[in-house]
mmCIF file of C-alpha atoms and ligand atoms in Angstrom:
data_model
loop_
_atom_site.group_PDB
_atom_site.id
_atom_site.type_symbol
_atom_site.label_atom_id
_atom_site.label_comp_id
_atom_site.label_asym_id
_atom_site.label_seq_id
_atom_site.Cartn_x
_atom_site.Cartn_y
_atom_site.Cartn_z
ATOM 1 C CA MET A 1 -47.878 9.785 -4.340
ATOM 2 C CA GLY A 2 -44.235 10.100 -5.480
ATOM 3 C CA ALA A 3 -42.501 9.977 -8.507
ATOM 4 C CA ILE A 4 -39.942 7.618 -7.782
ATOM 5 C CA ARG A 5 -41.142 4.417 -5.948
ATOM 6 C CA LYS A 6 -38.392 1.951 -4.495
ATOM 7 C CA PRO A 7 -39.019 -1.721 -4.632
ATOM 8 C CA LEU A 8 -41.458 -3.889 -2.921
ATOM 9 C CA ASP A 9 -39.397 -4.702 0.684
ATOM 10 C CA PRO A 10 -39.716 -8.836 0.364
ATOM 11 C CA PRO A 11 -41.541 -9.852 3.491
ATOM 12 C CA SER A 12 -39.848 -8.740 6.801
ATOM 13 C CA ARG A 13 -38.641 -11.816 8.669
ATOM 14 C CA GLU A 14 -41.025 -11.359 11.718
ATOM 15 C CA GLN A 15 -44.119 -11.159 9.234
ATOM 16 C CA THR A 16 -43.365 -14.226 8.199
ATOM 17 C CA ALA A 17 -42.496 -15.825 11.463
ATOM 18 C CA PHE A 18 -45.618 -14.463 12.907
ATOM 19 C CA LEU A 19 -47.541 -16.553 10.029
ATOM 20 C CA GLU A 20 -45.667 -19.635 10.953
ATOM 21 C CA ARG A 21 -45.919 -19.301 14.142
ATOM 22 C CA ALA A 22 -49.693 -18.759 14.060
ATOM 23 C CA ILE A 23 -50.020 -21.347 11.120
ATOM 24 C CA GLU A 24 -48.073 -23.965 13.647
ATOM 25 C CA GLN A 25 -49.795 -22.946 16.985
ATOM 26 C CA TYR A 26 -53.470 -22.205 15.938
ATOM 27 C CA GLY A 27 -53.426 -23.476 12.206
ATOM 28 C CA LYS A 28 -55.628 -26.698 13.733
ATOM 29 C CA ALA A 29 -58.014 -25.678 15.667
ATOM 30 C CA THR A 30 -58.809 -22.971 13.263
ATOM 31 C CA TYR A 31 -59.269 -24.901 10.725
ATOM 32 C CA ASN A 32 -61.632 -26.937 12.878
ATOM 33 C CA PHE A 33 -63.376 -24.143 14.544
ATOM 34 C CA ALA A 34 -64.247 -23.420 10.599
ATOM 35 C CA TYR A 35 -65.196 -26.663 9.883
ATOM 36 C CA ARG A 36 -67.442 -26.627 12.656
ATOM 37 C CA LEU A 37 -69.199 -23.535 11.551
ATOM 38 C CA THR A 38 -69.103 -24.431 7.944
ATOM 39 C CA ARG A 39 -69.887 -28.146 8.075
ATOM 40 C CA ASN A 40 -67.854 -29.238 4.524
ATOM 41 C CA GLU A 41 -64.333 -29.750 4.145
ATOM 42 C CA ALA A 42 -64.532 -27.168 0.925
ATOM 43 C CA ASP A 43 -65.428 -24.591 2.347
ATOM 44 C CA ALA A 44 -63.140 -24.966 5.736
ATOM 45 C CA ARG A 45 -60.283 -24.827 3.984
ATOM 46 C CA ASP A 46 -60.936 -21.268 2.199
ATOM 47 C CA LEU A 47 -62.366 -19.701 5.346
ATOM 48 C CA THR A 48 -58.695 -21.113 6.839
ATOM 49 C CA GLN A 49 -56.666 -19.774 3.807
ATOM 50 C CA ASP A 50 -58.223 -17.016 3.755
ATOM 51 C CA ALA A 51 -58.273 -16.179 7.847
ATOM 52 C CA PHE A 52 -54.698 -15.837 7.289
ATOM 53 C CA ILE A 53 -54.015 -14.269 4.780
ATOM 54 C CA ARG A 54 -55.649 -11.629 6.752
ATOM 55 C CA VAL A 55 -53.519 -12.256 9.897
ATOM 56 C CA TYR A 56 -50.309 -12.511 7.489
ATOM 57 C CA ARG A 57 -51.897 -8.975 6.344
ATOM 58 C CA ALA A 58 -52.827 -7.269 9.568
ATOM 59 C CA TRP A 59 -50.273 -9.250 12.014
ATOM 60 C CA ARG A 60 -49.529 -5.310 12.954
ATOM 61 C CA SER A 61 -52.237 -5.346 14.929
ATOM 62 C CA PHE A 62 -52.611 -8.259 16.412
ATOM 63 C CA VAL A 63 -51.997 -6.866 19.918
ATOM 64 C CA PRO A 64 -49.218 -8.752 22.091
ATOM 65 C CA GLY A 65 -49.511 -11.148 24.703
ATOM 66 C CA THR A 66 -53.446 -11.126 23.864
ATOM 67 C CA SER A 67 -55.517 -14.405 22.602
ATOM 68 C CA PHE A 68 -54.469 -15.105 18.803
ATOM 69 C CA LEU A 69 -57.348 -17.763 18.898
ATOM 70 C CA SER A 70 -60.071 -14.931 19.966
ATOM 71 C CA TRP A 71 -58.454 -12.306 16.777
ATOM 72 C CA ILE A 72 -58.678 -15.666 14.490
ATOM 73 C CA TYR A 73 -61.502 -16.523 15.301
ATOM 74 C CA ARG A 74 -63.054 -12.948 14.434
ATOM 75 C CA ILE A 75 -61.247 -12.824 11.614
ATOM 76 C CA VAL A 76 -63.074 -16.454 10.523
ATOM 77 C CA THR A 77 -66.698 -15.215 12.413
ATOM 78 C CA ASN A 78 -66.210 -12.227 9.735
ATOM 79 C CA LEU A 79 -65.279 -13.920 6.669
ATOM 80 C CA TYR A 80 -67.564 -16.073 6.985
ATOM 81 C CA ARG A 81 -70.384 -14.260 7.413
ATOM 82 C CA ASP A 82 -69.334 -12.346 4.084
ATOM 83 C CA GLU A 83 -68.969 -15.485 2.635
ATOM 84 C CA LEU A 84 -72.864 -16.402 3.763
ATOM 85 C CA ARG A 85 -74.304 -13.197 2.865
ATOM 86 C CA ARG A 86 -72.654 -13.643 -1.344
ATOM 87 C CA LYS A 87 -73.667 -17.096 -1.277
ATOM 88 C CA LYS A 88 -77.636 -16.431 0.346
ATOM 89 C CA GLY A 89 -79.386 -17.012 -2.750
ATOM 90 C CA ARG A 90 -78.412 -20.614 -2.572
ATOM 91 C CA PHE A 91 -79.436 -21.972 0.385
ATOM 92 C CA GLN A 92 -82.604 -23.369 0.852
ATOM 93 C CA GLU A 93 -84.715 -20.971 3.610
ATOM 94 C CA GLU A 94 -83.678 -22.556 7.566
ATOM 95 C CA ILE A 95 -85.201 -23.937 10.625
ATOM 96 C CA PRO A 96 -87.523 -20.929 11.234
ATOM 97 C CA GLU A 97 -85.694 -18.971 15.117
ATOM 98 C CA ASP A 98 -88.412 -19.613 17.292
ATOM 99 C CA ASN A 99 -90.003 -16.621 15.774
ATOM 100 C CA ALA A 100 -87.179 -14.103 16.833
ATOM 101 C CA PRO A 101 -86.377 -12.496 13.746
ATOM 102 C CA GLN A 102 -82.364 -13.020 12.733
ATOM 103 C CA GLU A 103 -79.756 -10.958 13.365
ATOM 104 C CA PHE A 104 -77.254 -11.885 11.329
ATOM 105 C CA GLY A 105 -77.608 -11.643 7.911
ATOM 106 C CA GLY A 106 -80.853 -9.112 6.353
ATOM 107 C CA GLU A 107 -84.140 -9.040 5.096
ATOM 108 C CA ARG A 108 -84.322 -13.206 3.902
ATOM 109 C CA PRO A 109 -83.328 -15.679 6.093
ATOM 110 C CA LEU A 110 -80.160 -16.647 6.123
ATOM 111 C CA ALA A 111 -80.363 -20.689 5.636
ATOM 112 C CA VAL A 112 -77.664 -23.884 6.385
ATOM 113 C CA ASN A 113 -76.583 -26.002 3.922
ATOM 114 C CA PRO A 114 -79.397 -27.825 2.856
ATOM 115 C CA ILE A 115 -79.141 -31.033 5.001
ATOM 116 C CA ASP A 116 -75.651 -32.099 5.907
ATOM 117 C CA GLU A 117 -75.234 -31.898 2.346
ATOM 118 C CA TYR A 118 -71.102 -32.744 2.364
ATOM 119 C CA VAL A 119 -70.740 -34.208 6.447
ATOM 120 C CA GLU A 120 -69.821 -37.377 6.151
ATOM 121 C CA GLY A 121 -70.775 -40.346 7.519
ATOM 122 C CA GLN A 122 -72.413 -37.859 10.446
ATOM 123 C CA LEU A 123 -76.022 -38.385 9.263
ATOM 124 C CA SER A 124 -76.718 -41.191 11.393
ATOM 125 C CA GLU A 125 -75.810 -39.327 14.725
ATOM 126 C CA PRO A 126 -79.437 -37.298 15.630
ATOM 127 C CA LEU A 127 -76.890 -34.562 17.980
ATOM 128 C CA SER A 128 -73.878 -33.553 14.597
ATOM 129 C CA ARG A 129 -76.897 -33.414 12.232
ATOM 130 C CA SER A 130 -78.935 -31.179 14.246
ATOM 131 C CA LEU A 131 -76.401 -29.120 14.719
ATOM 132 C CA GLY A 132 -75.923 -28.254 11.037
ATOM 133 C CA MET A 133 -80.493 -27.457 11.909
ATOM 134 C CA LEU A 134 -79.124 -24.815 14.072
ATOM 135 C CA SER A 135 -78.530 -21.359 12.171
ATOM 136 C CA PRO A 136 -74.925 -19.902 11.155
ATOM 137 C CA ASP A 137 -75.391 -17.583 14.225
ATOM 138 C CA GLN A 138 -76.977 -20.713 16.633
ATOM 139 C CA ARG A 139 -73.989 -23.152 16.137
ATOM 140 C CA GLN A 140 -71.837 -20.621 16.377
ATOM 141 C CA VAL A 141 -72.985 -19.832 19.789
ATOM 142 C CA VAL A 142 -73.091 -23.049 20.345
ATOM 143 C CA ILE A 143 -69.704 -23.999 19.043
ATOM 144 C CA LEU A 144 -67.936 -21.269 21.251
ATOM 145 C CA ALA A 145 -69.947 -21.890 24.446
ATOM 146 C CA ASP A 146 -69.227 -25.231 24.425
ATOM 147 C CA ILE A 147 -66.933 -26.586 22.535
ATOM 148 C CA GLU A 148 -64.556 -23.777 22.734
ATOM 149 C CA GLU A 149 -66.254 -22.995 25.972
ATOM 150 C CA TYR A 150 -65.495 -19.271 26.113
ATOM 151 C CA SER A 151 -67.695 -16.919 28.256
ATOM 152 C CA TYR A 152 -70.509 -14.721 27.467
ATOM 153 C CA GLN A 153 -68.818 -11.430 26.948
ATOM 154 C CA GLU A 154 -65.844 -13.394 25.014
ATOM 155 C CA ILE A 155 -68.306 -14.651 22.274
ATOM 156 C CA ALA A 156 -69.888 -11.091 22.494
ATOM 157 C CA GLU A 157 -66.162 -10.100 21.415
ATOM 158 C CA ILE A 158 -65.831 -12.680 18.805
ATOM 159 C CA MET A 159 -69.160 -12.558 17.047
ATOM 160 C CA GLY A 160 -69.585 -9.016 17.716
ATOM 161 C CA CYS A 161 -72.979 -8.563 18.889
ATOM 162 C CA SER A 162 -74.008 -7.701 22.759
ATOM 163 C CA ILE A 163 -73.880 -10.217 25.647
ATOM 164 C CA GLY A 164 -77.811 -9.800 25.704
ATOM 165 C CA THR A 165 -78.231 -11.275 21.806
ATOM 166 C CA VAL A 166 -74.960 -14.149 22.836
ATOM 167 C CA ARG A 167 -77.996 -15.037 25.842
ATOM 168 C CA SER A 168 -80.726 -15.327 24.121
ATOM 169 C CA ARG A 169 -79.317 -17.334 21.101
ATOM 170 C CA LEU A 170 -77.630 -20.091 23.586
ATOM 171 C CA HIS A 171 -80.939 -20.027 25.023
ATOM 172 C CA ARG A 172 -82.752 -20.452 21.695
ATOM 173 C CA ALA A 173 -80.308 -23.069 19.764
ATOM 174 C CA ARG A 174 -79.724 -24.994 22.492
ATOM 175 C CA ALA A 175 -83.877 -25.196 22.906
ATOM 176 C CA LEU A 176 -83.465 -26.365 19.117
ATOM 177 C CA LEU A 177 -80.988 -29.040 19.379
ATOM 178 C CA ARG A 178 -82.469 -30.670 22.275
ATOM 179 C CA ARG A 179 -86.180 -30.925 20.658
ATOM 180 C CA LEU A 180 -84.253 -31.892 17.292
ATOM 181 C CA VAL A 181 -82.300 -34.090 19.474
ATOM 182 C CA GLN A 182 -84.883 -35.898 21.277
ATOM 183 C CA LYS A 183 -87.105 -35.738 17.685
ATOM 184 C CA GLN A 184 -84.711 -37.057 16.288
ATOM 185 C CA GLN A 185 -84.241 -40.356 19.051
ATOM 186 C CA SER A 186 -87.643 -40.593 18.610
ATOM 187 C CA GLN A 187 -87.927 -41.304 15.365
ATOM 188 C CA ALA A 188 -85.503 -44.112 15.462
ATOM 189 C CA GLN A 189 -86.812 -45.960 17.905
ATOM 190 C CA MET B 1 -86.972 -19.417 46.065
ATOM 191 C CA GLN B 2 -88.974 -19.886 42.649
ATOM 192 C CA HIS B 3 -87.577 -22.828 40.579
ATOM 193 C CA PRO B 4 -85.112 -21.164 38.227
ATOM 194 C CA THR B 5 -85.977 -21.400 34.768
ATOM 195 C CA THR B 6 -84.141 -22.925 31.671
ATOM 196 C CA GLU B 7 -82.777 -20.478 30.951
ATOM 197 C CA ARG B 8 -81.268 -19.512 33.790
ATOM 198 C CA LEU B 9 -79.338 -22.886 34.411
ATOM 199 C CA ILE B 10 -78.086 -22.504 30.492
ATOM 200 C CA ASP B 11 -76.673 -19.034 32.022
ATOM 201 C CA TYR B 12 -75.711 -20.907 35.625
ATOM 202 C CA ILE B 13 -73.788 -24.098 33.635
ATOM 203 C CA HIS B 14 -72.168 -21.393 31.429
ATOM 204 C CA ALA B 15 -70.991 -18.821 35.036
ATOM 205 C CA ALA B 16 -72.397 -16.229 33.480
ATOM 206 C CA LEU B 17 -74.316 -15.329 36.417
ATOM 207 C CA ALA B 18 -74.079 -13.198 38.527
ATOM 208 C CA PRO B 19 -72.625 -14.012 41.937
ATOM 209 C CA GLN B 20 -75.043 -13.354 44.254
ATOM 210 C CA ASP B 21 -77.746 -15.614 41.671
ATOM 211 C CA ASP B 22 -75.294 -18.339 40.881
ATOM 212 C CA ALA B 23 -75.138 -18.855 44.263
ATOM 213 C CA ALA B 24 -78.980 -18.813 45.040
ATOM 214 C CA VAL B 25 -79.561 -21.294 41.780
ATOM 215 C CA HIS B 26 -76.348 -23.402 43.124
ATOM 216 C CA MET B 27 -78.525 -23.802 46.502
ATOM 217 C CA HIS B 28 -81.796 -24.375 44.981
ATOM 218 C CA LEU B 29 -80.323 -27.327 43.240
ATOM 219 C CA ASP B 30 -79.339 -28.757 46.223
ATOM 220 C CA GLU B 31 -82.709 -28.838 47.876
ATOM 221 C CA CYS B 32 -84.550 -29.409 44.205
ATOM 222 C CA SER B 33 -84.792 -32.841 42.491
ATOM 223 C CA GLU B 34 -86.358 -31.877 39.717
ATOM 224 C CA CYS B 35 -84.365 -28.608 39.199
ATOM 225 C CA ARG B 36 -81.222 -31.068 39.517
ATOM 226 C CA GLN B 37 -82.706 -33.231 37.033
ATOM 227 C CA GLU B 38 -83.300 -30.627 34.255
ATOM 228 C CA HIS B 39 -79.868 -29.608 35.073
ATOM 229 C CA ALA B 40 -77.834 -33.026 34.357
ATOM 230 C CA VAL B 41 -80.119 -32.705 30.949
ATOM 231 C CA GLN B 42 -78.254 -28.980 30.305
ATOM 232 C CA ILE B 43 -74.818 -30.518 31.732
ATOM 233 C CA ARG B 44 -75.227 -33.498 29.407
ATOM 234 C CA LEU B 45 -76.372 -31.571 26.233
ATOM 235 C CA SER B 46 -72.389 -30.254 26.639
ATOM 236 C CA GLU B 47 -71.212 -33.506 27.235
ATOM 237 C CA MET B 48 -72.364 -34.666 23.911
ATOM 238 C CA LEU B 49 -71.577 -31.551 21.999
ATOM 239 C CA ARG B 50 -67.978 -31.523 22.955
ATOM 240 C CA ALA B 51 -67.568 -35.438 23.065
ATOM 241 C CA ASP B 52 -68.909 -34.434 19.119
ATOM 242 C CA ALA B 53 -66.563 -31.808 18.341
ATOM 243 C CA ALA B 54 -64.501 -34.199 19.790
ATOM 244 C CA ALA B 55 -64.906 -36.863 17.274
ATOM 245 C CA HIS B 56 -64.425 -35.460 14.412
ATOM 246 C CA GLU B 57 -61.449 -33.339 14.462
ATOM 247 C CA ARG B 58 -59.613 -32.793 12.252
ATOM 248 C CA GLU B 59 -55.884 -32.434 11.183
ATOM 249 C CA LEU B 60 -54.593 -29.170 9.817
ATOM 250 C CA PRO B 61 -54.727 -31.163 6.144
ATOM 251 C CA PRO B 62 -51.018 -30.087 5.537
ATOM 252 C CA MET B 63 -51.395 -29.064 1.440
ATOM 253 C CA LEU B 64 -53.957 -26.519 2.941
ATOM 254 C CA LYS B 65 -51.122 -25.371 4.876
ATOM 255 C CA ALA B 66 -49.431 -24.849 1.253
ATOM 256 C CA GLN B 67 -52.176 -23.564 0.142
ATOM 257 C CA ILE B 68 -51.674 -20.506 2.204
ATOM 258 C CA TRP B 69 -48.065 -20.097 1.687
ATOM 259 C CA ASN B 70 -48.392 -20.739 -1.986
ATOM 260 C CA ALA B 71 -51.311 -17.078 -1.691
ATOM 261 C CA VAL B 72 -49.191 -15.269 0.799
ATOM 262 C CA ARG B 73 -46.519 -15.664 -1.538
ATOM 263 C CA SER B 74 -49.062 -14.218 -4.362
ATOM 264 C CA LEU B 75 -50.652 -11.641 -2.747
ATOM 265 C CA GLU B 76 -50.965 -8.121 -4.492
ATOM 266 C CA PRO B 77 -48.660 -5.529 -2.188
ATOM 267 C CA THR B 78 -51.316 -3.521 -0.685
ATOM 268 C CA ALA B 79 -51.084 0.273 -0.950
ATOM 269 C CA MET B 80 -49.889 0.232 2.142
ATOM 270 C CA ASP B 81 -46.902 -1.771 1.251
ATOM 271 C CA ARG B 82 -46.067 0.586 -1.464
ATOM 272 C CA VAL B 83 -45.979 3.612 0.871
ATOM 273 C CA ARG B 84 -43.994 1.145 3.302
ATOM 274 C CA ALA B 85 -41.537 0.524 0.440
ATOM 275 C CA TRP B 86 -41.159 3.689 -0.235
ATOM 276 C CA LEU B 87 -40.189 5.703 3.140
ATOM 277 C CA ARG B 88 -37.599 2.626 3.824
ATOM 278 C CA PRO B 89 -35.278 5.159 4.935
ATOM 279 C CA ALA B 90 -37.809 5.803 7.635
ATOM 280 C CA TYR B 91 -36.510 3.125 9.404
ATOM 281 C CA SER B 92 -33.400 4.806 10.803
ATOM 282 C CA VAL B 93 -33.518 5.972 14.525
ATOM 283 C CA PRO B 94 -33.487 9.424 13.969
ATOM 284 C CA VAL B 95 -36.621 9.799 11.709
ATOM 285 C CA ALA B 96 -37.979 8.011 13.773
ATOM 286 C CA ALA B 97 -38.215 10.343 16.522
ATOM 287 C CA ALA B 98 -38.530 13.048 14.503
ATOM 288 C CA LEU B 99 -41.727 11.215 13.576
ATOM 289 C CA ILE B 100 -42.513 10.905 17.518
ATOM 290 C CA VAL B 101 -43.007 14.738 17.545
ATOM 291 C CA ALA B 102 -44.766 14.705 13.863
ATOM 292 C CA ALA B 103 -47.344 11.833 15.875
ATOM 293 C CA PHE B 104 -48.296 14.771 18.448
ATOM 294 C CA VAL B 105 -49.050 16.910 15.660
ATOM 295 C CA ALA B 106 -50.937 15.615 13.636
ATOM 296 C CA PRO B 107 -53.253 13.115 14.332
ATOM 297 C CA GLY B 108 -54.563 10.725 11.788
ATOM 298 C CA TYR B 109 -52.060 8.161 10.501
ATOM 299 C CA LEU B 110 -50.478 9.568 7.651
ATOM 300 C CA HIS B 111 -49.252 12.973 7.848
ATOM 301 C CA HIS B 112 -47.727 14.747 4.761
ATOM 302 C CA ASN B 113 -44.388 17.017 5.045
ATOM 303 C CA ALA B 114 -43.043 19.738 3.625
ATOM 304 C CA SER B 115 -42.144 18.154 0.474
ATOM 305 C CA GLY B 116 -45.623 16.694 -0.183
ATOM 306 C CA ALA B 117 -43.400 12.896 0.757
ATOM 307 C CA PRO B 118 -46.278 11.106 3.106
ATOM 308 C CA SER B 119 -44.910 9.877 5.997
ATOM 309 C CA ILE B 120 -46.655 7.972 9.016
ATOM 310 C CA ASP B 121 -47.370 7.880 11.916
ATOM 311 C CA ALA B 122 -43.760 7.529 13.933
ATOM 312 C CA ALA B 123 -45.840 4.607 16.612
ATOM 313 C CA TYR B 124 -46.721 2.539 13.601
ATOM 314 C CA TYR B 125 -42.711 2.008 13.529
ATOM 315 C CA LEU B 126 -42.613 1.360 17.897
ATOM 316 C CA GLN B 127 -45.144 -0.717 17.551
ATOM 317 C CA ASP B 128 -43.577 -2.984 14.255
ATOM 318 C CA HIS B 129 -42.275 -5.877 15.824
ATOM 319 C CA ALA B 130 -44.047 -5.665 19.301
ATOM 320 C CA ALA B 131 -45.602 -9.044 18.347
ATOM 321 C CA MET B 132 -43.382 -10.680 17.928
ATOM 322 C CA ASN B 133 -40.389 -9.320 20.310
ATOM 323 C CA GLY B 134 -42.975 -10.055 23.248
ATOM 324 C CA ALA B 135 -42.391 -12.604 25.720
ATOM 325 C CA THR B 136 -45.246 -14.467 24.842
ATOM 326 C CA PRO B 137 -46.291 -13.400 21.473
ATOM 327 C CA PHE B 138 -49.872 -14.992 21.797
ATOM 328 C CA GLY B 139 -51.416 -14.318 24.862
ATOM 329 C CA ASP B 140 -53.039 -17.526 24.533
ATOM 330 C CA HIS B 141 -53.164 -19.458 28.053
ATOM 331 C CA SER B 142 -50.571 -16.747 29.341
ATOM 332 C CA GLY B 143 -51.936 -15.571 33.095
ATOM 333 C CA SER B 144 -50.296 -11.753 32.004
ATOM 334 C CA ALA B 145 -52.362 -11.408 29.440
ATOM 335 C CA ALA B 146 -54.003 -8.200 30.608
ATOM 336 C CA ALA B 147 -50.962 -6.508 31.688
ATOM 337 C CA GLN B 148 -49.561 -6.993 28.577
ATOM 338 C CA PHE B 149 -52.629 -5.695 26.559
ATOM 339 C CA GLU B 150 -52.218 -2.645 28.655
ATOM 340 C CA GLU B 151 -48.382 -1.301 27.704
ATOM 341 C CA THR B 152 -49.620 -1.822 23.933
ATOM 342 C CA SER B 153 -53.455 -0.670 23.683
ATOM 343 C CA ASN B 154 -51.957 2.892 23.783
ATOM 344 C CA VAL B 155 -49.413 2.198 20.703
ATOM 345 C CA ASP B 156 -52.818 0.269 19.109
ATOM 346 C CA GLN B 157 -54.669 3.623 18.888
ATOM 347 C CA THR B 158 -52.674 4.163 16.014
ATOM 348 C CA VAL B 159 -51.967 0.878 14.393
ATOM 349 C CA LEU B 160 -53.528 -0.534 11.167
ATOM 350 C CA HIS B 161 -57.082 -0.971 11.967
ATOM 351 C CA ALA B 162 -57.224 -3.791 8.651
ATOM 352 C CA VAL B 163 -59.049 -6.178 11.659
ATOM 353 C CA PRO B 164 -60.480 -5.321 14.605
ATOM 354 C CA VAL B 165 -58.475 -6.547 17.715
ATOM 355 C CA VAL B 166 -60.024 -8.426 20.079
ATOM 356 C CA GLY B 167 -58.433 -7.121 23.371
ATOM 357 C CA MET B 168 -59.050 -9.702 25.755
ATOM 358 C CA ALA B 169 -57.657 -12.494 26.582
ATOM 359 C CA ARG B 170 -58.567 -16.513 27.413
ATOM 360 C CA VAL B 171 -58.769 -16.446 31.995
ATOM 361 C CA SER B 172 -58.744 -20.128 31.416
ATOM 362 C CA ARG B 173 -60.469 -23.001 29.806
HETATM 363 ZN ZN1 ZN C 201 -86.821 -26.437 41.599
#
């Protein structure tokens, strides 16, 4: 590059305002999404922070008028996926996904946190606990379809997969959830 | 009609069936109590998931907000930031206009002009503040999102691709 380098511009007012508005309007939703995915506060905080840093850096690539939430959920999804890959070795084996090959991760099955290690006060709740036993992909598709109420098409775009994959993941996740909840309920009786 | 499978009922409650299939399942549920029962189970599961999520909803920790701002302030400038800072005079309109011509001549994001100094696609500047200038910068809950996306999509082809753009809008929540 050239010999003369001017000092860096301070961040533009627009860029700062963009981030401020993003945090204000979507910080809570993003944090809750991250928490539902990771199921522990420390990871949710890290994920949220990293996501907003990306928002700040890439703010120009946000298309005005489109859904900011979808955009940041996609960022969170990618960051979470990277993080899972990094931590892979530290997790235990997960519950097999009905003999289906793992679509997210790679050669070895990815795992959830050792059964809700961090989930305070939720162990007694069959549904919360069952959610923690799904694979990250299954959990995410359930969160997006049933809690966030996104369409299959929107989920496919957020997760970067086909609609068919969304559909089959959701079917498997719900079948598994149902079995897990029933099992826990019958054990409790 | 045959009983719809559980998978079909799951697609049905997520409004993911084609209109004809949706209507067929709807009609079937009217006349089949067995399937109505399975349908109710699926609805109940979705309701439980939403109730569970609502029960565990958290506020954004104020500390986290502060941490995000601290992290942003301490960011190392990216290569792009450096190029941008170095090219500050190029923000003037005549130069941007000249760059529009350059953008049509040479593809790609960065160009090298005659003196070897890098310059940036004019489209980059044109899009620069679009996010803040729009009437509804964040399209969530916005009805005209699709139209706005149309308007900006051409420009965005040339813009930073650090993060993939999710080019869609929420229709309804
Ligand atoms: Zn039936």
